[in-house]
Coordinates of C-alpha atoms and ligand atoms in Angstrom, one line a residue:
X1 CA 14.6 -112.2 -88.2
X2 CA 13.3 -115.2 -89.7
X3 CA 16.9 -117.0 -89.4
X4 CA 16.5 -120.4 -87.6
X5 CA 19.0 -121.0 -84.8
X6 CA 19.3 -124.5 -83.4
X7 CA 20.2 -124.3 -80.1
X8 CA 23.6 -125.8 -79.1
X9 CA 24.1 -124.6 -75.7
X10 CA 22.4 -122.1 -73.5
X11 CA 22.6 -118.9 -75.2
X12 CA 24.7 -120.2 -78.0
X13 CA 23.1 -120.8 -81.7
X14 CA 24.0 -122.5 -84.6
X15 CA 24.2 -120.5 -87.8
X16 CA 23.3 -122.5 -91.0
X17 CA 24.0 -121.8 -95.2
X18 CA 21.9 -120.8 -97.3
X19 CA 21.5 -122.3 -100.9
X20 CA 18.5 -122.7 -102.8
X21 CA 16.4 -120.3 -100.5
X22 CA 16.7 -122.4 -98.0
X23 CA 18.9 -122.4 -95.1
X24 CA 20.9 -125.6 -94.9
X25 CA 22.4 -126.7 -91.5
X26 CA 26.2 -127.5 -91.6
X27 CA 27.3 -131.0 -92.6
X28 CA 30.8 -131.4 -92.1
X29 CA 31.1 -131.5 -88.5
X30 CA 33.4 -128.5 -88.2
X31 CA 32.0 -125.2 -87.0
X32 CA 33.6 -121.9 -86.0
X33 CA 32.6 -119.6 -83.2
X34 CA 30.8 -116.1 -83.3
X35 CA 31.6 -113.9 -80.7
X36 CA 30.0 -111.6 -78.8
X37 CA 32.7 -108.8 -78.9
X38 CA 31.4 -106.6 -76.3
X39 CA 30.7 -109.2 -73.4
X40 CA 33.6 -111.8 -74.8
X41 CA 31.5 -114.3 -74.7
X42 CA 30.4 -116.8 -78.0
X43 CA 27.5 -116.2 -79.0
X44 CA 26.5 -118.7 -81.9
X45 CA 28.8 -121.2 -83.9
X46 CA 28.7 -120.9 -87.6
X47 CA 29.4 -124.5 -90.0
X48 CA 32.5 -124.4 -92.0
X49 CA 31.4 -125.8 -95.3
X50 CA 33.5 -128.9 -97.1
X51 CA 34.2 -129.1 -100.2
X52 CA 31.4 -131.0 -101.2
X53 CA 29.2 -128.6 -99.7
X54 CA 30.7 -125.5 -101.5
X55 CA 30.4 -127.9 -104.4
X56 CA 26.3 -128.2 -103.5
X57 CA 25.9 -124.5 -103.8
X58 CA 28.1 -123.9 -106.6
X59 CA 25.6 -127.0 -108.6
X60 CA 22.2 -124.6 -107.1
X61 CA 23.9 -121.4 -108.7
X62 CA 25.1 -123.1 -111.9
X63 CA 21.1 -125.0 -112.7
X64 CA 19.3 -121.1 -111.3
X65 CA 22.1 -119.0 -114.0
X66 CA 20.3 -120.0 -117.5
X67 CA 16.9 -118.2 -116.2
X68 CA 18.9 -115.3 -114.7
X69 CA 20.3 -114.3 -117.2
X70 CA 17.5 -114.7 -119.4
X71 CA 15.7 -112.6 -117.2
X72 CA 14.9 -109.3 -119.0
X73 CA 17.5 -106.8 -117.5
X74 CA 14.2 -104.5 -116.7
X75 CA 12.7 -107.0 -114.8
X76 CA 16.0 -108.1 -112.7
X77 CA 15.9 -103.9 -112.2
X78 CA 12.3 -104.4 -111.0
X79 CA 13.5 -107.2 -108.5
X80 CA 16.8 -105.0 -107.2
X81 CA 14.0 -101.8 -106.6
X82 CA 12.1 -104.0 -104.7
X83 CA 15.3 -105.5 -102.4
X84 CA 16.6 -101.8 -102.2
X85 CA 13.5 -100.7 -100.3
X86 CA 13.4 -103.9 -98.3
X87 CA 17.1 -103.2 -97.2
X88 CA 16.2 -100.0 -95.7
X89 CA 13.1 -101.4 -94.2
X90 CA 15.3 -103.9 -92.6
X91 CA 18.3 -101.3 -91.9
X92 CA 17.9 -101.2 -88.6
X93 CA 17.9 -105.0 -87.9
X94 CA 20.6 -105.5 -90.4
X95 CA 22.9 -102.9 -88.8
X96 CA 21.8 -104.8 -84.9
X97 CA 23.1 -107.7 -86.5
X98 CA 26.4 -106.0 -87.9
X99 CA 26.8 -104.1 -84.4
X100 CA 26.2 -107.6 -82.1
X101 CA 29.3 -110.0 -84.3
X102 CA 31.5 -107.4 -84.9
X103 CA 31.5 -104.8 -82.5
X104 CA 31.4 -101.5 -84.7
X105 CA 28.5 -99.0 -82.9
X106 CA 25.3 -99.5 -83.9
X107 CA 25.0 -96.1 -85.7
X108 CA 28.4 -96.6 -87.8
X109 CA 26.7 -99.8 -88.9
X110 CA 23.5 -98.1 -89.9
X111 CA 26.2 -96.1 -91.9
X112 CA 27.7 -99.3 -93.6
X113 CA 24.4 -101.2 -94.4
X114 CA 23.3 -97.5 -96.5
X115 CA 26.7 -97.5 -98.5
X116 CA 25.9 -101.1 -99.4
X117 CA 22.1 -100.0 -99.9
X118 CA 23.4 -97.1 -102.1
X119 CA 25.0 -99.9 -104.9
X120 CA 22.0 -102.0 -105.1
X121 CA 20.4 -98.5 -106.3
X122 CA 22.7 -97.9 -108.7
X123 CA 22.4 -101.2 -109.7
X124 CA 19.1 -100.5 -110.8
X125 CA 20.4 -98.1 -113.3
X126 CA 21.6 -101.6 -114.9
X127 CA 18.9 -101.0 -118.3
X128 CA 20.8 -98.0 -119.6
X129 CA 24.4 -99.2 -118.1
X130 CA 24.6 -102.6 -119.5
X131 CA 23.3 -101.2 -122.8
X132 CA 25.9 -102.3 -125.8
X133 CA 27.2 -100.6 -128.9
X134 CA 26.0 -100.5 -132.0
X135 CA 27.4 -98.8 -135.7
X136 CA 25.6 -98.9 -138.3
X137 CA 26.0 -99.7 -142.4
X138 CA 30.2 -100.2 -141.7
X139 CA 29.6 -101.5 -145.0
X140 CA 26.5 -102.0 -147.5
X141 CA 24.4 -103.9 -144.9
X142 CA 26.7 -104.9 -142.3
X143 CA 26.0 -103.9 -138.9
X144 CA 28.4 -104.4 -135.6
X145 CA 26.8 -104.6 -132.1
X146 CA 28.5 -105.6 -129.1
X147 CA 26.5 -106.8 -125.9
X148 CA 28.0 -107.4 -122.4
X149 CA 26.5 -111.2 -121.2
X150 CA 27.1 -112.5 -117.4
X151 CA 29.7 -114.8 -116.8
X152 CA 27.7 -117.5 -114.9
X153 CA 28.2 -118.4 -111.3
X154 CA 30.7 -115.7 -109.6
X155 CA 32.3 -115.9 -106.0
X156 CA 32.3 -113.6 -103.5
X157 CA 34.7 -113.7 -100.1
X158 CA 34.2 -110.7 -97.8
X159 CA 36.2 -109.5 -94.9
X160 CA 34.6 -109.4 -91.0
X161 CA 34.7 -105.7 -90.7
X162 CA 32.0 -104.7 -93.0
X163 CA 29.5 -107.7 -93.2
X164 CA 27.1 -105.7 -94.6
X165 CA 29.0 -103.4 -96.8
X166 CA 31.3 -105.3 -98.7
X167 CA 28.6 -108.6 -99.7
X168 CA 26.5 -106.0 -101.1
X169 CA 29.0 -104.2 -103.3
X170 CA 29.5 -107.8 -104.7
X171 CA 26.4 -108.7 -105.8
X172 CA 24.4 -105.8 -106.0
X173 CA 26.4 -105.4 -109.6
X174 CA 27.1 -109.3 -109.7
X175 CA 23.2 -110.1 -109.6
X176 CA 21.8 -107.4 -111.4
X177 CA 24.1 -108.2 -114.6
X178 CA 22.6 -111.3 -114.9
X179 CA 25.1 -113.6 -112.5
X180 CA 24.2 -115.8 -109.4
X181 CA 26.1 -115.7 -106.6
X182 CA 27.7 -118.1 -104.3
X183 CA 29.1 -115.8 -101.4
X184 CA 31.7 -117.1 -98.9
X185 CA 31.7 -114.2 -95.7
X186 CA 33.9 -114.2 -92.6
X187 CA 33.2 -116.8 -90.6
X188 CA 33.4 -114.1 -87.7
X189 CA 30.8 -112.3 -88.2
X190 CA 28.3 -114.2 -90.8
X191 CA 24.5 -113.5 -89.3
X192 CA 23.9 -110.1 -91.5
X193 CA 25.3 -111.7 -95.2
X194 CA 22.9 -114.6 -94.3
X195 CA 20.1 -112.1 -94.0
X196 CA 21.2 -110.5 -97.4
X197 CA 20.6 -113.4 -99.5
X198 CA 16.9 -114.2 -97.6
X199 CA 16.1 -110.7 -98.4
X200 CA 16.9 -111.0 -102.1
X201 CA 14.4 -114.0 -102.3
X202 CA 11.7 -112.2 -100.7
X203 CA 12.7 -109.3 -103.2
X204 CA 11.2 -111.6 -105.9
X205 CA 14.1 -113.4 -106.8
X206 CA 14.1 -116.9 -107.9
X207 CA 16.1 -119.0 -105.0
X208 CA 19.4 -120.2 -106.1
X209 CA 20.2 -116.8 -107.8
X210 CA 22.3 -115.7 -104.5
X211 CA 23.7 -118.2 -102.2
X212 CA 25.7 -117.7 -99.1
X213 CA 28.0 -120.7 -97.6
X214 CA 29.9 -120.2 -94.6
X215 CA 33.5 -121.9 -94.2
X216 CA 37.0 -120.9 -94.1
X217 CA 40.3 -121.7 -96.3
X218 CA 38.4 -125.3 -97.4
X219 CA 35.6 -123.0 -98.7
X220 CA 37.4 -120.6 -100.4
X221 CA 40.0 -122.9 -102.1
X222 CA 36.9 -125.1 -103.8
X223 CA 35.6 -121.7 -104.9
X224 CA 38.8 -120.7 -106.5
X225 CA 39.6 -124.1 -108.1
X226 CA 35.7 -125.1 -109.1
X227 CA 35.7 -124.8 -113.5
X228 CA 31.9 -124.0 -112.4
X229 CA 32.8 -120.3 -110.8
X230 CA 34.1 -118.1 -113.6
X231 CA 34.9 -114.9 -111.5
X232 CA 36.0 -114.3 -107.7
X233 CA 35.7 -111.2 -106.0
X234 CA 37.9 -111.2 -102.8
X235 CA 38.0 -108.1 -100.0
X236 CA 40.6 -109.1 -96.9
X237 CA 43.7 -109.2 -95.7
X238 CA 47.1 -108.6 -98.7
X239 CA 48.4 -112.0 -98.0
X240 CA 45.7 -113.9 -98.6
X241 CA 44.4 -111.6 -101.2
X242 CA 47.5 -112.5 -103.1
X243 CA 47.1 -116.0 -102.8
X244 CA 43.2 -115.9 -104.0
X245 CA 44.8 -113.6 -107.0
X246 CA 47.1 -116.5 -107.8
X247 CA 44.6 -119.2 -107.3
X248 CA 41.7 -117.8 -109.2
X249 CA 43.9 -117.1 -112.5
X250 CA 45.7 -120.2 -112.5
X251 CA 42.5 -122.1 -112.4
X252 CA 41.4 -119.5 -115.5
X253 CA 38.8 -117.1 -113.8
X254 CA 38.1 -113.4 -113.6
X255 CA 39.7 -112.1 -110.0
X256 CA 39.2 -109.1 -108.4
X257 CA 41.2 -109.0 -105.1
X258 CA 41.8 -105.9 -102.3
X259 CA 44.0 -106.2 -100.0
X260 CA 44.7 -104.0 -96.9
X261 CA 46.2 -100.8 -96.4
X262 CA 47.9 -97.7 -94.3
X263 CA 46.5 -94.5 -94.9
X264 CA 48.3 -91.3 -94.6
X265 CA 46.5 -87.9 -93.9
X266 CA 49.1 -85.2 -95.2
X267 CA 48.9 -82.0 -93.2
X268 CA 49.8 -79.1 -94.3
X269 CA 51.4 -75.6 -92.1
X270 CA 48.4 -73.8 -93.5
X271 CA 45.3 -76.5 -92.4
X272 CA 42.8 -75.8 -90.0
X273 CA 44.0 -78.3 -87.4
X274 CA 40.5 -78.1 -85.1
X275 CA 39.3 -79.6 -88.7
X276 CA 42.3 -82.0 -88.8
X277 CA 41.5 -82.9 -85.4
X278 CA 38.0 -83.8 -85.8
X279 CA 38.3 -85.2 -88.9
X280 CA 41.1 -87.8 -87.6
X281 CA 39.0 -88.7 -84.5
X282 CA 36.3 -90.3 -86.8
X283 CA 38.8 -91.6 -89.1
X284 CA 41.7 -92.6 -87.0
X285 CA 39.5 -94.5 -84.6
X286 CA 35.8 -95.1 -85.9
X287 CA 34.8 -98.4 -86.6
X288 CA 37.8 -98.7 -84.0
X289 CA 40.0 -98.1 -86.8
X290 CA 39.1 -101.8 -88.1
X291 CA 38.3 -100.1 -91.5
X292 CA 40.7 -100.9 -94.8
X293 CA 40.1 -96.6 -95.1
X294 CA 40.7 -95.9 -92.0
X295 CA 43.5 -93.0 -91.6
X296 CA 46.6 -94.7 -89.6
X297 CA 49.2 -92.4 -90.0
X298 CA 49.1 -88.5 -89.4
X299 CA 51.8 -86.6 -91.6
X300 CA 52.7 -83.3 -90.1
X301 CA 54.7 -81.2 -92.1
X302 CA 56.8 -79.8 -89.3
X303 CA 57.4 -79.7 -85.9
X304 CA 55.0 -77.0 -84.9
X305 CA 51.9 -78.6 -86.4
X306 CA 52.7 -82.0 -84.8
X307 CA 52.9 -80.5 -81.5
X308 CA 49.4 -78.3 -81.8
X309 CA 47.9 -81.6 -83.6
X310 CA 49.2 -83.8 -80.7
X311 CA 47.9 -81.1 -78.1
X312 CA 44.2 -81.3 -80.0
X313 CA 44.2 -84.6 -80.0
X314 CA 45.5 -86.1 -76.6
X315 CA 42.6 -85.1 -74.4
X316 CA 39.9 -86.3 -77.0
X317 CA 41.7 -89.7 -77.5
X318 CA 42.0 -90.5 -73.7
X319 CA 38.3 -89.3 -73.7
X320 CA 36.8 -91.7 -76.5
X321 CA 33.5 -92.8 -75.7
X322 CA 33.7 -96.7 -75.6
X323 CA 31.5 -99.0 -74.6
X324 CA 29.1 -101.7 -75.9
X325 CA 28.4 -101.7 -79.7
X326 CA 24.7 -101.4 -79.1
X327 CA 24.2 -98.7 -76.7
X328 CA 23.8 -95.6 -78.4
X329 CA 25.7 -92.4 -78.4
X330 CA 29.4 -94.2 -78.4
X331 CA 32.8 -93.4 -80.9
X332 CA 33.9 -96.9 -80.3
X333 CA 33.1 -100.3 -79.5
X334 CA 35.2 -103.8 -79.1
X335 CA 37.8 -105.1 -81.5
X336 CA 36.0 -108.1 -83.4
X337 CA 37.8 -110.7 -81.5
X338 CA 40.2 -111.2 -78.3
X339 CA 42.9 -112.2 -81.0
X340 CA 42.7 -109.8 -82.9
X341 CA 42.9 -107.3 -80.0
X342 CA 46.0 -108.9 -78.8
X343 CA 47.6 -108.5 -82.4
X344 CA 47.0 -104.6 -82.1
X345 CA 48.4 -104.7 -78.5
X346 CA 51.7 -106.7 -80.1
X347 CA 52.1 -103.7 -82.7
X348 CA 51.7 -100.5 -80.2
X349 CA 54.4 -102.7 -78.1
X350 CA 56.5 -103.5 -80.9
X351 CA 56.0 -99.1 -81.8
X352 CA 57.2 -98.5 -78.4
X353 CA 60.1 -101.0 -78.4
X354 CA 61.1 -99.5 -81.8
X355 CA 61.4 -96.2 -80.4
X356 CA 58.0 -94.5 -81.1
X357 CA 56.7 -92.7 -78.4
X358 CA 53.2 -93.4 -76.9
X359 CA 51.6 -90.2 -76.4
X360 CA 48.3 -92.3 -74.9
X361 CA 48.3 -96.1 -74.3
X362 CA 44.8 -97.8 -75.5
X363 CA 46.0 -100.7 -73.6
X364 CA 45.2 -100.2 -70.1
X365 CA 41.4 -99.2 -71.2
X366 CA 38.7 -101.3 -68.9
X367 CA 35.1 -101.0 -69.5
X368 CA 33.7 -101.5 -66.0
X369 CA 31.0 -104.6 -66.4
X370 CA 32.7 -105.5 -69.3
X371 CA 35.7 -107.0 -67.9
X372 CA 36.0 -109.8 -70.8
X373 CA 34.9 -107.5 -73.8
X374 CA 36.9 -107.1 -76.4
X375 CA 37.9 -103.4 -76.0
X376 CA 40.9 -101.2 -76.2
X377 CA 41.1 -97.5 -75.6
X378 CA 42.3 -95.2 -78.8
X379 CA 46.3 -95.4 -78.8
X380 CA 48.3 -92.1 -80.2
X381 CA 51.9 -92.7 -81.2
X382 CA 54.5 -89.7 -81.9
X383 CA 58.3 -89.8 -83.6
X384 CA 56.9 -92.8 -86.1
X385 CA 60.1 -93.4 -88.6
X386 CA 59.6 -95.1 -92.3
X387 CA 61.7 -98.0 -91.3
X388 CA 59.9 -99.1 -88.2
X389 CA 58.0 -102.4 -88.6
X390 CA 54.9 -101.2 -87.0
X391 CA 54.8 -98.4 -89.7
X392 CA 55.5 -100.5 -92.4
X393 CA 52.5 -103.2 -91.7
X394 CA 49.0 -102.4 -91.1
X395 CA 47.6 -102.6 -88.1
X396 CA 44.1 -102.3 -88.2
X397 CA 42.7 -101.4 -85.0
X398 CA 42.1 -97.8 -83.2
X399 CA 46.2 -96.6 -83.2
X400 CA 46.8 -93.2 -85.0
X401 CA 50.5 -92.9 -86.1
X402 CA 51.8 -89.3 -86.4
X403 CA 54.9 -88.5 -88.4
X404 CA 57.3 -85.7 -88.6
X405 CA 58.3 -84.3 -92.0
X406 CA 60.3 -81.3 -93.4
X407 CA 58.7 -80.3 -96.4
X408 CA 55.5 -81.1 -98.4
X409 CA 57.7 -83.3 -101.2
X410 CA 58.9 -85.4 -98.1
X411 CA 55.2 -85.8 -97.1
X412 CA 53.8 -87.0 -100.2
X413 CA 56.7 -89.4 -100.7
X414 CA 55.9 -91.2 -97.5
X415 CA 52.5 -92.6 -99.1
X416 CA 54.1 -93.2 -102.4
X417 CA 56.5 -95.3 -101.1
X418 CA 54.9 -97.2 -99.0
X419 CA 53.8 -100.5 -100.2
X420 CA 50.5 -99.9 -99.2
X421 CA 48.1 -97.9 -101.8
X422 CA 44.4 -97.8 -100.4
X423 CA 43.5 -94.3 -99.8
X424 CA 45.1 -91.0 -98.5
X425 CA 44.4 -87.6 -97.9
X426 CA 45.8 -84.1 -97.7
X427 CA 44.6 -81.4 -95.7
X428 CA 45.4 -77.8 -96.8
X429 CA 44.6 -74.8 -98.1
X430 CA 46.7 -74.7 -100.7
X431 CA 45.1 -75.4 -103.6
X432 CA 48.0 -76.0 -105.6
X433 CA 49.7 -78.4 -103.2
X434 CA 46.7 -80.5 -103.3
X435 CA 46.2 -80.7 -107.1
X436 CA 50.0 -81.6 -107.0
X437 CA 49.2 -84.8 -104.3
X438 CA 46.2 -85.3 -106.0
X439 CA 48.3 -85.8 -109.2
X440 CA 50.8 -88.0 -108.7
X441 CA 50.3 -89.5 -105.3
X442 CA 50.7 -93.8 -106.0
X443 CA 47.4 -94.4 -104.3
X444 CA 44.2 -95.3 -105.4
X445 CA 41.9 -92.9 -103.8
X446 CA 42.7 -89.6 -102.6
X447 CA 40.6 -87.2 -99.9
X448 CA 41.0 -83.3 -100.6
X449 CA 40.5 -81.8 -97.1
X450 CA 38.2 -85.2 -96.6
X451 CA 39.7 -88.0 -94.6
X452 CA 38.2 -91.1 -95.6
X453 CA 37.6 -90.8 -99.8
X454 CA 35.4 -93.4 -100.0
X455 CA 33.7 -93.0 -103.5
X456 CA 29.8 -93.2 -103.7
X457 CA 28.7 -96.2 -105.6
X458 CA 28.6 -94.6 -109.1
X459 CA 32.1 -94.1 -109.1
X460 CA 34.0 -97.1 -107.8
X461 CA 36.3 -98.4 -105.2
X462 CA 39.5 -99.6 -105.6
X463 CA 43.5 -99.1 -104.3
X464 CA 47.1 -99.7 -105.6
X465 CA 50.2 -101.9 -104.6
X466 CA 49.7 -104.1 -102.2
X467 CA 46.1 -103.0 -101.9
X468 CA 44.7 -104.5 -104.9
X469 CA 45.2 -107.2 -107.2
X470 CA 43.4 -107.7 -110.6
X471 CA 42.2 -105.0 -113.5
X472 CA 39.2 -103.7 -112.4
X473 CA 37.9 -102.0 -108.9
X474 CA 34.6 -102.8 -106.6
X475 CA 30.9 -101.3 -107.7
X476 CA 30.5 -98.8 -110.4
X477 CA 30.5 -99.2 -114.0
X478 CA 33.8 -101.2 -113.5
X479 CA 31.9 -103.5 -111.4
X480 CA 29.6 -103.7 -114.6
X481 CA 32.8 -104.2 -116.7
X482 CA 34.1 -107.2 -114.0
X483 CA 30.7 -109.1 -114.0
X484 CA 30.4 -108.7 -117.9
X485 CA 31.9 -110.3 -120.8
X486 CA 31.7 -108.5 -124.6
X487 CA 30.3 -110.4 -127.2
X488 CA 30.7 -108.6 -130.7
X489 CA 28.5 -109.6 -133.6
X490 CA 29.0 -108.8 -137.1
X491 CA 25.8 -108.9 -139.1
X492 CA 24.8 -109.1 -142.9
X493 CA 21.6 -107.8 -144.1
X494 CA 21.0 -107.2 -147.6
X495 CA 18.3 -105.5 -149.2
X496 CA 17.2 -108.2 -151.4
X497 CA 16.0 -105.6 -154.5
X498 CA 19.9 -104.4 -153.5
X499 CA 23.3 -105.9 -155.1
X500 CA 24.3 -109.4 -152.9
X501 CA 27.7 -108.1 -153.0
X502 CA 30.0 -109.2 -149.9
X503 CA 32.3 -106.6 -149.2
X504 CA 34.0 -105.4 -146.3
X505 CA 35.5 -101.5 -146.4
X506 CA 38.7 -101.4 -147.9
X507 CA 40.8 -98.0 -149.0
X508 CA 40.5 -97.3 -152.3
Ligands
NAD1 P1 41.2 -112.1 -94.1 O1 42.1 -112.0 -95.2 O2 41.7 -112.8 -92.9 O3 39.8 -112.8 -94.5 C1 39.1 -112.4 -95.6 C2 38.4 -113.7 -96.2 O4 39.4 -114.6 -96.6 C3 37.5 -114.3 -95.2 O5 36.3 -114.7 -95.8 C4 38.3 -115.5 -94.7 O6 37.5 -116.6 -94.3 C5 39.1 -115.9 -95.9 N1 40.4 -116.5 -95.5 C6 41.2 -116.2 -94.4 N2 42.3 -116.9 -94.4 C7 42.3 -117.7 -95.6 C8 43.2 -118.6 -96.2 N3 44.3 -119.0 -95.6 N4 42.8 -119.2 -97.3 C9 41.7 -118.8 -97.9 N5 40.8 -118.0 -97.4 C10 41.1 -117.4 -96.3 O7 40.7 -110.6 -93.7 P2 39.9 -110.1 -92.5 O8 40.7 -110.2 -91.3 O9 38.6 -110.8 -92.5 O10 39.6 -108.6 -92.9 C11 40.5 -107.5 -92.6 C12 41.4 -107.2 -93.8 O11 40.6 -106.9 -94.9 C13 42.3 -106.0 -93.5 O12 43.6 -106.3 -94.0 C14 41.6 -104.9 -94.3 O13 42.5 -103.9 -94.7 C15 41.1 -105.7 -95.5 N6 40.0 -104.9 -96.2 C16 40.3 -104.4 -97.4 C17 39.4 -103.7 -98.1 C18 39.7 -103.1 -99.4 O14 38.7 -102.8 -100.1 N7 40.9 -103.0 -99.8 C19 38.1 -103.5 -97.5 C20 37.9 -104.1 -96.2 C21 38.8 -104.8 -95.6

């Protein structure tokens, strides 16, 4: 990693920007501090940009968008082929870095960096996709065509837990359409984006195309309030993803803005509950359930299931392999900071004082050696009711909820209701009852006997409610649609040996 790390203390680095192809060292004095989630310890400090810093970048991406976008589309294409096979040259190393800040595994980080991988190649479809329309001869000699023209500099503000993931689905379509890109990632876990934007520039693109700054709420408010930046993209938490919503509009521009979620696995009398098991283990408590898919709550439709479920599930949850994100062969590593771990230990608390019952208790998990890592065992909670608090507000960390429900209606209503609308499932074999949920379910992505619908990057990504603010979704042709605007022309040829009459159609 070519990265340069100034070094602040023993073992602890300082992070920089990077605008213009260059990384820029922090001027503002402030920094915030990158943890080493499996040992505890910090392991770099990262600059929190002022305003006049964001400002900086946002000036780079504004003088680099007039030779974007006039960039043939092929040859943009040509540059995202080229940073597609230097992503999975540098999968490996990308994923180390994703694995070291935030504490996912090493392996489901390789896993993260490909999905990301997988929209930059799609983005290379861009010649065909970003083609217009065209009808011919509406009247005599008048043609319409419509195009679809960048916007000029866009935003993106990515969340820690996919660091990889989430910057990519933003300007893999962002970029390719012709945009240049001022990203803003967590400031927990920033080392992979910065990679990212180096790689683009080796790619072949010109420097000042895709910019990263690091910062926090002083960041992210000049981006939202800067006339320069005509579009935000935003992945994080609901709250603030509601605010950047607000922000964004009132100051005119384009947002796109997810929020978070609480996804409910409906199970069915007639599942295969060894397949309910094992699909809940990975998507209960990979990632250590710090993933906006991530199944939290287990709906059992009746008794019997949730007792044979809870059976299957017991011994494999007090057995999770934990340890340290880079050792190989592990389900889970730390939570991405010590705060954040004591929020998840508040809510299994606050689902015990409400009246839950805790079936195992993550909390008392101690990796030996590890002593001030960041880790919690898997937590399984029975007798979860609607009106608890802990049900009602995501928790985001490795805690499976499991509900008990009379009949299939009551089931479905659960994830309708809830204000929450990311993703959900249904396992069953009842084909019938599925197409039903599948139907009319009020969530934006929906599994079929798969627990974690995430759609492959030529479909797109997106949820309801709470989940997601603004018109269109994440990567896909409605990523095209976001990043675009249309610009219909009207034209007027005439055959000059032909009549110069100017007539539109009318009825006659
Ligand atoms: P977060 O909302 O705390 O932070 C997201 C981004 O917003 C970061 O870049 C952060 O620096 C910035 N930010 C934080 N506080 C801010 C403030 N007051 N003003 C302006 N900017 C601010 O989210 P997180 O903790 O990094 O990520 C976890 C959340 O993201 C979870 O809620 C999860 O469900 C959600 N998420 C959603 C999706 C999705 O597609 N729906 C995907 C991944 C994560």
């Amino acid at each position: 990693m070519s990265q340069p790390a100034e070094a602040v203390a023993s073992e602890v680095t300082r992070l920089s920007h990077y605008i213009n192809g260059e990384h820029v060292d922090g001027q503002s004095g402030r920094f915030g501090d990158v943890y080493n989630p499996s040992r505890g310890v910090k392991a770099s400090e990262v600059p929190l940009a002022s305003q006049a810093e964001v400002e900086a970048a946002i000036a780079v991406a504004e003088a680099a968008f007039p030779g974007w976008a006039a960039t043939s589309v092929l040859q943009r294409a040509r540059v995202m082929a080229r940073y597609v096979q230097l992503l999975y040259q540098h999968q490996e190393e990308l994923a180390t870095l994703v694995s070291k800040e935030h504490g996912k595994v090493v392996e489901d980080a390789m896993g993260s960096v490909l999905r990301g991988i997988e929209v930059c190649e799609f983005a290379c479809g861009a010649p065909h996709a970003q083609k217009g329309e065209f009808s011919d001869n509406v009247a005599r000699g008048i043609d319409i065509y419509s195009m679809r023209k960048p916007l000029g500099v866009v935003a993106g503000i990515t969340p820690f837990n996919f660091p990889a993931m989430i910057p990519l689905w933003m300007a893999g379509m962002a970029l390719i359409t012709g945009n240049t890109v001022v990203l803003k990632p967590s400031e927990k876990d920033p080392s992979c984006p910065l990679r990212l934007a180096e790689l683009f520039v080796e790619a072949g693109a010109p420097p000042g195309v895709f910019n990263v700054v690091n910062g926090d709420k002083e960041a992210v408010d000049t981006l939202l309030t800067d006339e320069r930046v005509k579009a935000v993209s935003f992945v994080g938490s609901t709250p603030i993803a509601k605010y950047v919503y607000a922000t964004a509009t009132a100051h005119g521009k384009r947002c796109q803005a997810m929020g978070g979620a609480k996804n409910h696995m409906l199970i069915l009398p007639d599942a295969d509950l060894d397949d309910v098991a094992n699909a809940l283990m990975g998507a209960a408590y990979g990632s250590a359930g710090e993933r906006c898919m991530a199944i939290s709550v287990g709906v059992c439709v009746g008794d019997d299931v949730a007792d044979r479920l809870i059976e299957k599930l017991k011994p494999r949850v007090e057995g999770l392999r934990i340890g340290p994100s880079l050792e190989r062969n592990l389900e889970m590593g730390p939570l991405v900071t010590r705060e954040h771990r004591e929020k998840v230990m508040n809510y299994i608390q606050m689902a015990a004082d409400e009246g839950s019952r805790l079936v195992v208790d993550g909390r008392d998990f101690v990796l030996e050696g590890h002593e001030d890592g960041f880790f919690l065992g898997g937590s399984l909670v029975d007798q979860v009711r609607p009106d608890m608090q802990s049900y009602q507000e995501e928790i985001f960390g490795p805690v499976l909820q499991i509900m008990r429900v009379g009949s299939f209606e009551e089931g479905a209503a659960l994830a309708t209701d809830h204000p929450y609308g990311n993703g959900t499932s249904i396992f069953t074999r009842n084909g019938a009852a599925a197409r039903t949920f599948a139907d009319k379910v009020e969530v934006g992505m929906v599994g079929i006997n798969v627990p974690i619908p995430v759609p492959l990057a030529f479909h797109s990504f997106g949820g309801w409610k709470s989940s997601a603010f603004g018109d269109h979704n994440q990567y896909g042709m409605e990523a095209l649609r976001f990043y675009t605007k249309v610009k219909t022309v009207t034209s007027r040829w005439l055959d000059s040996e032909l009549d110069a009459e100017f007539s539109m159609p009318v009825l006659k």
